[in-house]
XYZ file of C-alpha atoms in Angstrom:
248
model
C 12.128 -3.839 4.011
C 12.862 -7.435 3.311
C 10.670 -8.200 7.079
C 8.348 -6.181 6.126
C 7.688 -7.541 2.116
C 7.554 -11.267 4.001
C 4.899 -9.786 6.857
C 1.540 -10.465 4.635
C 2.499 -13.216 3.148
C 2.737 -15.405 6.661
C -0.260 -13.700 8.083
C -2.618 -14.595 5.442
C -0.905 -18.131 4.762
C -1.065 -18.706 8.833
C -4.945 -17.792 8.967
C -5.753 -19.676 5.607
C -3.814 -22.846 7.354
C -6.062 -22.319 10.846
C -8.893 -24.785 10.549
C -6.660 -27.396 8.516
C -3.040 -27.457 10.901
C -2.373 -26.828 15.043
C -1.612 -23.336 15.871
C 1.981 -24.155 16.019
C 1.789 -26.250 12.947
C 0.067 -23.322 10.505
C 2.989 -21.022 12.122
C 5.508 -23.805 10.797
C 4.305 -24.138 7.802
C 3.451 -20.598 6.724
C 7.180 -19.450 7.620
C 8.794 -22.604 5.667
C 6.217 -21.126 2.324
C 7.979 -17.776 3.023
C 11.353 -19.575 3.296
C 10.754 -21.835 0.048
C 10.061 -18.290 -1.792
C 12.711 -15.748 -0.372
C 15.398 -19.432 -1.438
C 13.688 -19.330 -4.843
C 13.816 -15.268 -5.672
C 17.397 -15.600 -4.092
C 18.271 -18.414 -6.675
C 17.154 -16.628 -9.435
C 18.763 -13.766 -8.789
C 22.095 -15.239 -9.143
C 21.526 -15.656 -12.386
C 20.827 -12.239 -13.381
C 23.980 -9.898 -13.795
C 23.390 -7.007 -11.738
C 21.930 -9.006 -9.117
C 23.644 -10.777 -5.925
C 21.808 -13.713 -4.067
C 21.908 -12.719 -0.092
C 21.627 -15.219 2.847
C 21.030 -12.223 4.727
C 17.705 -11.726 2.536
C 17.357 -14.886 3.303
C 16.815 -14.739 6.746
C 15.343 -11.915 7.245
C 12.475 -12.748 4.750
C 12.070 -16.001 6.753
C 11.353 -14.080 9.953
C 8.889 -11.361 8.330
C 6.675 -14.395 7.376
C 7.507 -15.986 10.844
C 6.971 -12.445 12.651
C 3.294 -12.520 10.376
C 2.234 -15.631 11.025
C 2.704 -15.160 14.755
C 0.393 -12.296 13.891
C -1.798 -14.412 12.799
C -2.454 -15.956 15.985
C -3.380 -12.678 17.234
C -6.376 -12.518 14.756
C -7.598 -15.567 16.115
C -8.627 -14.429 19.960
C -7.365 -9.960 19.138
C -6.419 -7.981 22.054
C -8.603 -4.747 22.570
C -7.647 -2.585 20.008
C -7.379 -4.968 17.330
C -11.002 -6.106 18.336
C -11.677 -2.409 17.720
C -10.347 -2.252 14.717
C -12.354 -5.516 13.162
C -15.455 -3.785 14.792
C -14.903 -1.396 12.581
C -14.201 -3.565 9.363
C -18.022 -4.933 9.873
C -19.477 -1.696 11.219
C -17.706 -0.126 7.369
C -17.083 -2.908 4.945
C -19.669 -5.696 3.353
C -18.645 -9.403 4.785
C -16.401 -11.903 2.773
C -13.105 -12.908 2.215
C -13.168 -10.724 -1.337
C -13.718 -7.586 0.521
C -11.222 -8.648 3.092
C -8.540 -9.286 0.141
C -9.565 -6.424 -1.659
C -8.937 -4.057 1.628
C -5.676 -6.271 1.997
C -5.483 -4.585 -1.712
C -5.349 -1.385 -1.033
C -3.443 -2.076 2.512
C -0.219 -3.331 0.556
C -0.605 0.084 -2.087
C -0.179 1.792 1.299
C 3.024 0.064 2.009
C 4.272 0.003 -0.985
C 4.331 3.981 -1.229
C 6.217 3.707 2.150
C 9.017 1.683 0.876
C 11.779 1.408 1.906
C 10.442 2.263 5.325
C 13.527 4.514 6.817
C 11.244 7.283 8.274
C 13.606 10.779 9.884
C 11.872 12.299 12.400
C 13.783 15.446 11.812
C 11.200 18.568 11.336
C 13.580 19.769 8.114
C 12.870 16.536 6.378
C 9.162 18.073 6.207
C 9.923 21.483 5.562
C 11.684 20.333 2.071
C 9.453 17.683 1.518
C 7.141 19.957 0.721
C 9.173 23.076 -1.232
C 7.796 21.505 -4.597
C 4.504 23.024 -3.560
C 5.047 26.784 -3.450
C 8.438 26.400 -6.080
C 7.234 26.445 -9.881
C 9.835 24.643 -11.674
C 11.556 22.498 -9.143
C 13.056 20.654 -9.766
C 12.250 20.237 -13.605
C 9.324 20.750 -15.482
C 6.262 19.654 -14.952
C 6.204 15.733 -14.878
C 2.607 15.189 -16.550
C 2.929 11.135 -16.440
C 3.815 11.128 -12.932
C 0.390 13.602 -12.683
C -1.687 10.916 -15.099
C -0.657 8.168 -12.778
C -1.428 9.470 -9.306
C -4.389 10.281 -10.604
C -5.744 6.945 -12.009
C -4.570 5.341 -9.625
C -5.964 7.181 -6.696
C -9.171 7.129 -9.015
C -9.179 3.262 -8.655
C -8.157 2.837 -5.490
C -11.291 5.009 -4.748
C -13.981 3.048 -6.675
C -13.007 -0.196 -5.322
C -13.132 1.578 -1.306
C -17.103 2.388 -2.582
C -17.597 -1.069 -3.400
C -16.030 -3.071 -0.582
C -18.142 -0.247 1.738
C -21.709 -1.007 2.837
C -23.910 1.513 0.593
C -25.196 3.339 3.793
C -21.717 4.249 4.466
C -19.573 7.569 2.994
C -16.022 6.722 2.988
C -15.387 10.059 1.223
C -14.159 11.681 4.272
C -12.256 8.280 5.557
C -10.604 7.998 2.090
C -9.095 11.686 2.112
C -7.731 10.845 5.256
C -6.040 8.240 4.148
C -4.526 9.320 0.622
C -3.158 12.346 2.959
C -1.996 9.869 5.644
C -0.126 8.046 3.433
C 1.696 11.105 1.389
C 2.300 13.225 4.550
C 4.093 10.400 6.131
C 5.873 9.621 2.537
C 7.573 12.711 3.230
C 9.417 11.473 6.282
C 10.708 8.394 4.405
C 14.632 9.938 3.597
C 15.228 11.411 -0.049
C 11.634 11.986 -1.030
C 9.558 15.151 -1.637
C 5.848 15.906 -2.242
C 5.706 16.778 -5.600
C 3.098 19.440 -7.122
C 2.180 16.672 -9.696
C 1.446 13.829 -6.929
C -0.670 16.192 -4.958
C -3.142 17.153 -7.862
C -2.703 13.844 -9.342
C -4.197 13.000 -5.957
C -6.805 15.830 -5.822
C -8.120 14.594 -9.096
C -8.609 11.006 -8.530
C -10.276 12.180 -4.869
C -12.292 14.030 -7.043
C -13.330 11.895 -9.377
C -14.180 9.216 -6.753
C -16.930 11.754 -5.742
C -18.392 12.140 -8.453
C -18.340 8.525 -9.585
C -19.416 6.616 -6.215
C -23.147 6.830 -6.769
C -22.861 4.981 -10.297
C -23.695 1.487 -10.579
C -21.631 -1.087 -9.091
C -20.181 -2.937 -12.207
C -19.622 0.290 -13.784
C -17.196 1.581 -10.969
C -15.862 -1.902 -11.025
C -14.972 -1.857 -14.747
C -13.638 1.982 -14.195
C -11.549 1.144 -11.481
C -9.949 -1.698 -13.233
C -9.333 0.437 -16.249
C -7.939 3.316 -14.128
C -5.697 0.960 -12.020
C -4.324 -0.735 -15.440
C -3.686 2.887 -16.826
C -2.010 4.118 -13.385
C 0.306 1.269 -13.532
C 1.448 1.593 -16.908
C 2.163 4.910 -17.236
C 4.390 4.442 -13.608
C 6.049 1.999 -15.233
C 6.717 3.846 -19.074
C 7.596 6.925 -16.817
C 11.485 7.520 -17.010
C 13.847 6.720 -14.503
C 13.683 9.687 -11.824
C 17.206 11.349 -10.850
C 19.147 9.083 -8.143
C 19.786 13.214 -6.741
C 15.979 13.706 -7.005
C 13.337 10.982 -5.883
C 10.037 12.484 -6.334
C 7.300 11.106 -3.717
């Protein structure tokens, strides 16, 4: 987790520091930023109780933002399949750095439901990842915050995928597939179920997306702010979940 966390950071420092530095140089430079950071969070923290600094941390934040900014590099001249994949970025999304940081946006939403990245490849993992679905009750009632806040935030996630896309496109389909990417995998990571409330929560803001993508652009900007806002808060008023009991 603490490589990954650092990974973004030295990419997008690396290719903001390519027309201004050497190759080498921007590498440098972006992975000292990510150093100067990870020292400065680690400082802090020893001056919270509850919290211990870590050279280990250290380190291994220093070499996600060294491991991104070498990615970086790649960006500059891609391989095949990342030439592919920034085919498809013009063939789908309007040109700009905004849309690139707002996909970067919704990118890092992605990871963050994925952390901390320990994925089991064990087929029972999946099996009760999923028992929340067809068992009413388990295992407490009905969380209706954790609902409100999959919902508006898959809601705003949505709006702002209609406005980076080009207005010929339909990213309803592409959308689904992701939401559902990113929760079946969720179930792999160790501890975590699909809960009934996530996967409606879900539904709803999928839905909603639909029927709100044809409205006018600053209107499903303003809506998707508002919904993202309301998403985070109520995660964040929601009470602590079980340690026994982490609900996706």
């Amino acid at each position: 987790t603490n490589i990954l966390i650092y990974l973004p950071m030295g990419l997008l420092v690396a290719r903001a520091l390519r027309y201004q530095l050497r190759p080498g140089a921007a590498v440098v430079a972006a992975t000292a930023l990510c150093l100067l950071l990870s020292l400065a969070m680690e400082s802090l923290q020893s001056l919270l109780p509850g919290r211990v600094s870590s050279l280990l941390d250290l380190l291994l934040n220093g070499l996600g933002g060294l491991g991104g900014a070498l990615l970086a590099r790649l960006t500059v001249n891609p391989p095949g399949p990342l030439r592919r994949l920034a085919e498809l970025r013009r063939e789908w999304f309007l040109p700009g750095r905004a849309m690139d940081l707002g996909l970067v946006a919704i990118g890092l939403w992605a990871l963050s439901q994925l952390t901390p990245l320990l994925l089991s490849l064990d087929t029972n993992h999946l099996r009760k990842g999923l028992l929340p679905l067809w068992t009413p009750g388990f295992p407490s009632l009905f969380n209706w915050p954790q609902l409100a806040a999959y919902a508006c935030t898959i809601t705003g996630l949505g709006l702002f995928g209609t406005i980076l896309a080009r207005s010929e496109k339909n990213t309803t389909l592409p959308f689904i597939g992701f939401v559902s990417a990113v929760l079946l995998v969720k179930i792999l990571v160790m501890g975590r179920y699909l809960a009934l409330e996530t996967t409606i929560g879900a539904a709803m803001g999928i839905a909603l997306t639909v029927v709100l993508r044809h409205a006018p652009k600053p209107l499903r900007f303003a809506a998707g702010s508002l919904v993202l806002l309301a998403g985070f808060a109520l995660a964040e008023l929601e009470p602590a979940p079980s340690v026994i009991f982490k609900p996706l």
